[in-house]
XYZ file of C-alpha atoms in Angstrom:
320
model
C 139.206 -10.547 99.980
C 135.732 -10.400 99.366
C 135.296 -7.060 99.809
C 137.555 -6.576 97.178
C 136.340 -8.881 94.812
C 132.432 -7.042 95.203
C 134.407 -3.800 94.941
C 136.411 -5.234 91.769
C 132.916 -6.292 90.308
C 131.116 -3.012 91.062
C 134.049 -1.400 89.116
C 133.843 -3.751 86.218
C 129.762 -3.745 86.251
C 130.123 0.142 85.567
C 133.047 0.611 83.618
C 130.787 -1.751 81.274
C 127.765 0.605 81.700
C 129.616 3.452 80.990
C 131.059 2.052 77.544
C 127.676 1.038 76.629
C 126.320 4.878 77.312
C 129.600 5.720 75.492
C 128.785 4.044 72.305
C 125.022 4.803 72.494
C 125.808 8.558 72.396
C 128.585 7.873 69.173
C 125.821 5.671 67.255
C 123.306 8.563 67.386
C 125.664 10.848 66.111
C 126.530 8.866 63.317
C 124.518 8.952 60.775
C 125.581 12.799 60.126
C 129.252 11.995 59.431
C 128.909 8.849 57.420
C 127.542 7.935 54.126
C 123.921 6.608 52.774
C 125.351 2.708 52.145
C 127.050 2.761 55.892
C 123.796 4.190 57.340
C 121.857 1.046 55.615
C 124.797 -1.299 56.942
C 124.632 -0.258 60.167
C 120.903 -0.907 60.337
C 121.192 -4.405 59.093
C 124.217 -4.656 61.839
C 121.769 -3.680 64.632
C 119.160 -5.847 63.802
C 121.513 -9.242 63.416
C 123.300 -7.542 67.040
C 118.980 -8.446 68.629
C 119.942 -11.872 66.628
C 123.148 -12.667 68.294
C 121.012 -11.190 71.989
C 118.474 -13.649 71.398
C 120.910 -16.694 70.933
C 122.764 -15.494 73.983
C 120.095 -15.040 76.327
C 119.381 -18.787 75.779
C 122.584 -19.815 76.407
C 123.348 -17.496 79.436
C 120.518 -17.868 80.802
C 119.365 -21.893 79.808
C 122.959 -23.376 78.891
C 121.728 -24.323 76.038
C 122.350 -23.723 72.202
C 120.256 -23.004 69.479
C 120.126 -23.769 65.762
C 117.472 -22.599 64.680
C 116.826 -19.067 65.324
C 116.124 -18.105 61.674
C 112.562 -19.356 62.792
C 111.424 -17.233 65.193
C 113.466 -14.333 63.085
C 110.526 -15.257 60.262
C 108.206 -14.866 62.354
C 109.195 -11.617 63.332
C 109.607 -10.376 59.514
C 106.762 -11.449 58.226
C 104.217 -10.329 60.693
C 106.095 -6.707 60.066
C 106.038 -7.142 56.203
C 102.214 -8.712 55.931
C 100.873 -6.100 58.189
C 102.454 -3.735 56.185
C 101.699 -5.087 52.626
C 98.142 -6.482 53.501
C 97.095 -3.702 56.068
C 99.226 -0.697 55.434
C 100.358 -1.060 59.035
C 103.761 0.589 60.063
C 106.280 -0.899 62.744
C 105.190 0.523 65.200
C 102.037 -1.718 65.337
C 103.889 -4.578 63.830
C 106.895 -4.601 66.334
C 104.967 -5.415 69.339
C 103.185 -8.531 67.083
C 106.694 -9.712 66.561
C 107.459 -9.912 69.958
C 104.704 -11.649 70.876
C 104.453 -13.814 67.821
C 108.588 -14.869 68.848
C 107.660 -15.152 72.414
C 104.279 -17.616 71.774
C 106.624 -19.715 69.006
C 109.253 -19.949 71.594
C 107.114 -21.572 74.254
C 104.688 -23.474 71.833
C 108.657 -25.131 70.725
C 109.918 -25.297 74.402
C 107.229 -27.197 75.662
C 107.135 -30.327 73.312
C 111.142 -30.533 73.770
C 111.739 -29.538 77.498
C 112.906 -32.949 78.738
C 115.696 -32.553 75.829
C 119.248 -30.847 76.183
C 122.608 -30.384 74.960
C 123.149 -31.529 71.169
C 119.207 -33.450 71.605
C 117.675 -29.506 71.657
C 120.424 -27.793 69.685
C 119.446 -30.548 66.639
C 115.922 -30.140 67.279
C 115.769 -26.652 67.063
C 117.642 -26.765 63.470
C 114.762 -28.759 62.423
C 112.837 -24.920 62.674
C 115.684 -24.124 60.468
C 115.689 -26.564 58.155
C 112.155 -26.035 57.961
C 111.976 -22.085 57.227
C 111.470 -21.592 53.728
C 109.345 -24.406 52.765
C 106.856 -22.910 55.516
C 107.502 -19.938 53.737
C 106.886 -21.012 49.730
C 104.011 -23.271 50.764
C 102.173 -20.304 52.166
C 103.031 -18.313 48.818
C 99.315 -16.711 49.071
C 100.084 -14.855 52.265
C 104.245 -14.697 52.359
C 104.500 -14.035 48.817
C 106.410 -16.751 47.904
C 110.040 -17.044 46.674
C 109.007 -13.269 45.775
C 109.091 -12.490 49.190
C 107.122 -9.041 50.018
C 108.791 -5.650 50.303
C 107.924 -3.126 53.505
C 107.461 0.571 52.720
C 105.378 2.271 55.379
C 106.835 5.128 56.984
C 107.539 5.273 61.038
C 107.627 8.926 60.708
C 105.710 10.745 57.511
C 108.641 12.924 56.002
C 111.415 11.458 57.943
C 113.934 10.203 55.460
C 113.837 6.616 54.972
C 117.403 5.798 55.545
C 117.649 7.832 58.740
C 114.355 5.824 60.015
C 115.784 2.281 59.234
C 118.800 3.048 60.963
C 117.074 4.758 64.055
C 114.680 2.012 64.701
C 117.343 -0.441 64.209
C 119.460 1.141 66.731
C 116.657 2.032 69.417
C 115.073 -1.511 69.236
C 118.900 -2.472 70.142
C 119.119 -0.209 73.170
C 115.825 -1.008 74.287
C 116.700 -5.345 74.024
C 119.828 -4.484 76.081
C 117.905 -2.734 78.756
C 115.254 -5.140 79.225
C 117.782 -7.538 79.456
C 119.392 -5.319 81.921
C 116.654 -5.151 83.815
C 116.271 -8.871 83.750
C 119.895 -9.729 85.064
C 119.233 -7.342 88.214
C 115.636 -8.565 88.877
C 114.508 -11.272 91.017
C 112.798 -13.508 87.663
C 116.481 -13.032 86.598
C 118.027 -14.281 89.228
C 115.544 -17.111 89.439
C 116.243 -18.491 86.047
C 120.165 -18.164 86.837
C 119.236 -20.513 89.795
C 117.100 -23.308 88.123
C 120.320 -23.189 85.011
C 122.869 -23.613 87.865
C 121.304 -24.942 90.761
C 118.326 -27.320 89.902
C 117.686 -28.958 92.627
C 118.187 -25.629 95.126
C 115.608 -23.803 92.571
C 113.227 -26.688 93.241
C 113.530 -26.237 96.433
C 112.394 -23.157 96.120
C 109.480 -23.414 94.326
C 110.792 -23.398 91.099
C 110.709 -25.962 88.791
C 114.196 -26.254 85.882
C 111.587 -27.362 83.577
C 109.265 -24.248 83.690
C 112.484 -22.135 83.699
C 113.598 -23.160 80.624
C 110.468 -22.961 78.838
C 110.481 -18.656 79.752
C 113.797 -18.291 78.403
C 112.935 -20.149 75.518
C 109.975 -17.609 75.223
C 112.247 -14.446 76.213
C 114.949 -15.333 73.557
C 111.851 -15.945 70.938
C 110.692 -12.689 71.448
C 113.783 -11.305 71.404
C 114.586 -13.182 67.634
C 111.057 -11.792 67.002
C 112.439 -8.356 67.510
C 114.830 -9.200 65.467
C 113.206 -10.724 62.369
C 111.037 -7.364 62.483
C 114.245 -4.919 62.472
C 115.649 -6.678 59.672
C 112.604 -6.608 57.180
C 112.132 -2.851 57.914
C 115.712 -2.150 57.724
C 116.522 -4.336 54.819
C 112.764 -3.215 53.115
C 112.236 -7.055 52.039
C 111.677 -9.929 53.006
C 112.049 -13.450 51.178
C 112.887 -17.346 51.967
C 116.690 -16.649 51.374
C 117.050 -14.600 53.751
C 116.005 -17.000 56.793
C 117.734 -20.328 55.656
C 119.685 -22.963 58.658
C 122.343 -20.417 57.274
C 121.360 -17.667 59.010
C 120.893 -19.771 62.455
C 124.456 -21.053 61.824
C 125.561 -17.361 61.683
C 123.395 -16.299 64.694
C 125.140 -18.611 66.793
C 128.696 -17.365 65.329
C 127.821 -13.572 66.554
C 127.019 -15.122 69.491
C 130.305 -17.056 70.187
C 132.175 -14.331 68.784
C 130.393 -11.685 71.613
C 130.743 -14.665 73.955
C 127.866 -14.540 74.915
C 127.532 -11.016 76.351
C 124.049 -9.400 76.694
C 125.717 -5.654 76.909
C 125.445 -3.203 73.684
C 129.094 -3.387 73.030
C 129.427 -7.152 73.001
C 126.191 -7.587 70.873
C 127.221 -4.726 68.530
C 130.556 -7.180 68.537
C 128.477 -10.047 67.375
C 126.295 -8.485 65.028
C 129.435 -6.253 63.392
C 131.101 -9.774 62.475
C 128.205 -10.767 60.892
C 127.332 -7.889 58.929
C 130.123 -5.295 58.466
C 133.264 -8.257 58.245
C 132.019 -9.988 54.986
C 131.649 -6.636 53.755
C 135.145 -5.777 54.206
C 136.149 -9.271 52.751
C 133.379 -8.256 49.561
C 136.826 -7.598 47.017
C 138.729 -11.089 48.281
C 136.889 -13.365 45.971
C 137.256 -16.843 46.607
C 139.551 -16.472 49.823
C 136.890 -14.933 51.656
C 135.707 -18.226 53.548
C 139.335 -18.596 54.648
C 139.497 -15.060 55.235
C 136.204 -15.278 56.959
C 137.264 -18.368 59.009
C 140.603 -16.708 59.984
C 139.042 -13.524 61.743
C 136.655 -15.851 63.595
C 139.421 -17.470 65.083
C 141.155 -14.466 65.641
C 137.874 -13.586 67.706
C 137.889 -16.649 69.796
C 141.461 -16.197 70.658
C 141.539 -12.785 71.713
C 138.251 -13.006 73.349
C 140.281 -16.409 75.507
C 143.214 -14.295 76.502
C 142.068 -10.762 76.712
C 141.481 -11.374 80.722
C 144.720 -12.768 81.804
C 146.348 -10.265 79.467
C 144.612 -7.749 81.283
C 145.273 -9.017 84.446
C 149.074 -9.244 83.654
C 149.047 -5.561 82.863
C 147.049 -4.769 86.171
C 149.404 -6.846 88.172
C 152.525 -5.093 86.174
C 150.927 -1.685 87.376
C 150.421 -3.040 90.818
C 154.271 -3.768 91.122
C 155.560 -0.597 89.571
């Protein structure tokens, strides 16, 4: 019935909400029950979650996959660790240039390649990857080089460090899942959702598949802008290493593993595999790949049968 099926969605929409405001309240709290290293692990674990977002949004909202989101994460660092270095600049001038830096890189890329798709784009973008830290050594006089560059400034004078890094970490999170929140209900939202699904009825409403890809190419820069900047203030450095076609690769796993959800919980999914799972693995030694490769599957598989397991137990109810 469809009434039913709205009513079932409704349900579903805010039983989602609620788990998000859930876990919002938990994070805040946390820092007071848990120690210094899980306070800095965390913080690196919110800024990959914006990572995994940014991947996401591109395929949720583009159907299409991306490689090479180490790039625009660059971008995002290094504006936040020059203007801090060079200028003495804090994040909260820095963040905004991030954004906008990710946002202009993502349309400057999606506007040579918009006639490509499917494995054409996905290899082109891992050119950006590929390309990362040679951009980054080459222009040794401003990114410091294999060095790298280390970010110190204080959001808050006589805050302590830790507790900032893991604040603005968490914050920028919330405030990436809203927007896209806000994007999702909006009519620009819907829009793009109509040009990925329904070219030909988006043209016929004025809007071109072509242009629609190019602003989600810009949105989900931004967003791996926002994330570039999160991780150099969280991490406090910045360096080549740190944004190789390895860290795209692993992007895109947080992103499978949240499948592709653009709701705190299912990024903070993504971004925990990434982050807090190798830790875990740290004492495994050389099994940690298969370790590593096991859990990931493990993922995939629960992720493929958690709904009809549910529904099982929902039908189960509904006979008893």
């Amino acid at each position: 019935m469809p009434g039913s099926a709205s009513g079932n969605h409704a349900r579903g929409w805010l039983a989602a909400s609620g788990a998000d405001y859930l876990l919002a309240a938990v994070l805040f709290a946390l820092p007071f029950l848990i120690g210094g290293s899980w306070t800095f692990a965390l913080g690196i674990c919110f800024a990959n979650s914006i990572g995994v977002l940014a991947v996401s949004v591109l395929v949720r909202y583009g159907g299409e996959v991306s490689i090479g989101h180490s790039f625009f994460a660059a971008v995002g660092a290094y504006a936040v660790a020059i203007l801090d270095t060079r200028y003495g600049l804090s994040l909260v001038a820095s963040l905004p240039l991030a954004l906008v830096l990710g946002t202009v890189c993502g349309v400057a890329f999606a506007w040579p390649s918009r006639k490509l798709s499917g494995i054409y784009l996905a290899v082109s973008t891992m050119a950006l990857a590929l390309a990362v830290p040679e951009l980054i050594n080459n222009a040794d006089w401003l990114t410091g080089g294999y060095e790298g560059l280390y970010v110190s400034q204080s959001v808050i004078p006589g805050v302590e460090a830790s507790l900032q890094r893991y604040y603005a970490g968490l914050l920028a999170l919330i405030a990436v899942v809203y927007g896209l929140r806000r994007l999702r209900h909006s009519r620009q939202g819907l829009t793009l959702l109509l040009a990925k699904q329904h070219p030909a009825a988006a043209d016929a409403f004025g809007t071109r598949q072509v242009w629609a890809r190019i602003a989600v190419m810009g949105i989900s820069g931004g967003i791996g802008g926002v994330c570039g900047a999160i991780l150099a203030f969280a991490g406090s450095t910045v360096s080549p290493s740190s944004f190789t076609f390895w860290t795209s690769i692993f992007l895109l796993v947080g992103s499978v593993v949240s499948f592709y959800g653009l709701s705190l919980t299912r990024a903070l999914v993504g971004g925990a595999f990434l982050t807090l799972v190798p830790q875990f693995l740290s004492a495994s030694g050389a099994w940690i790949p298969v370790l590593y490769g096991l859990a990931l599957l493990g993922m995939i598989l629960i992720g493929h049968y958690l709904p009809r397991i549910r529904s099982f137990l929902f039908a189960s109810k509904g006979g008893a």
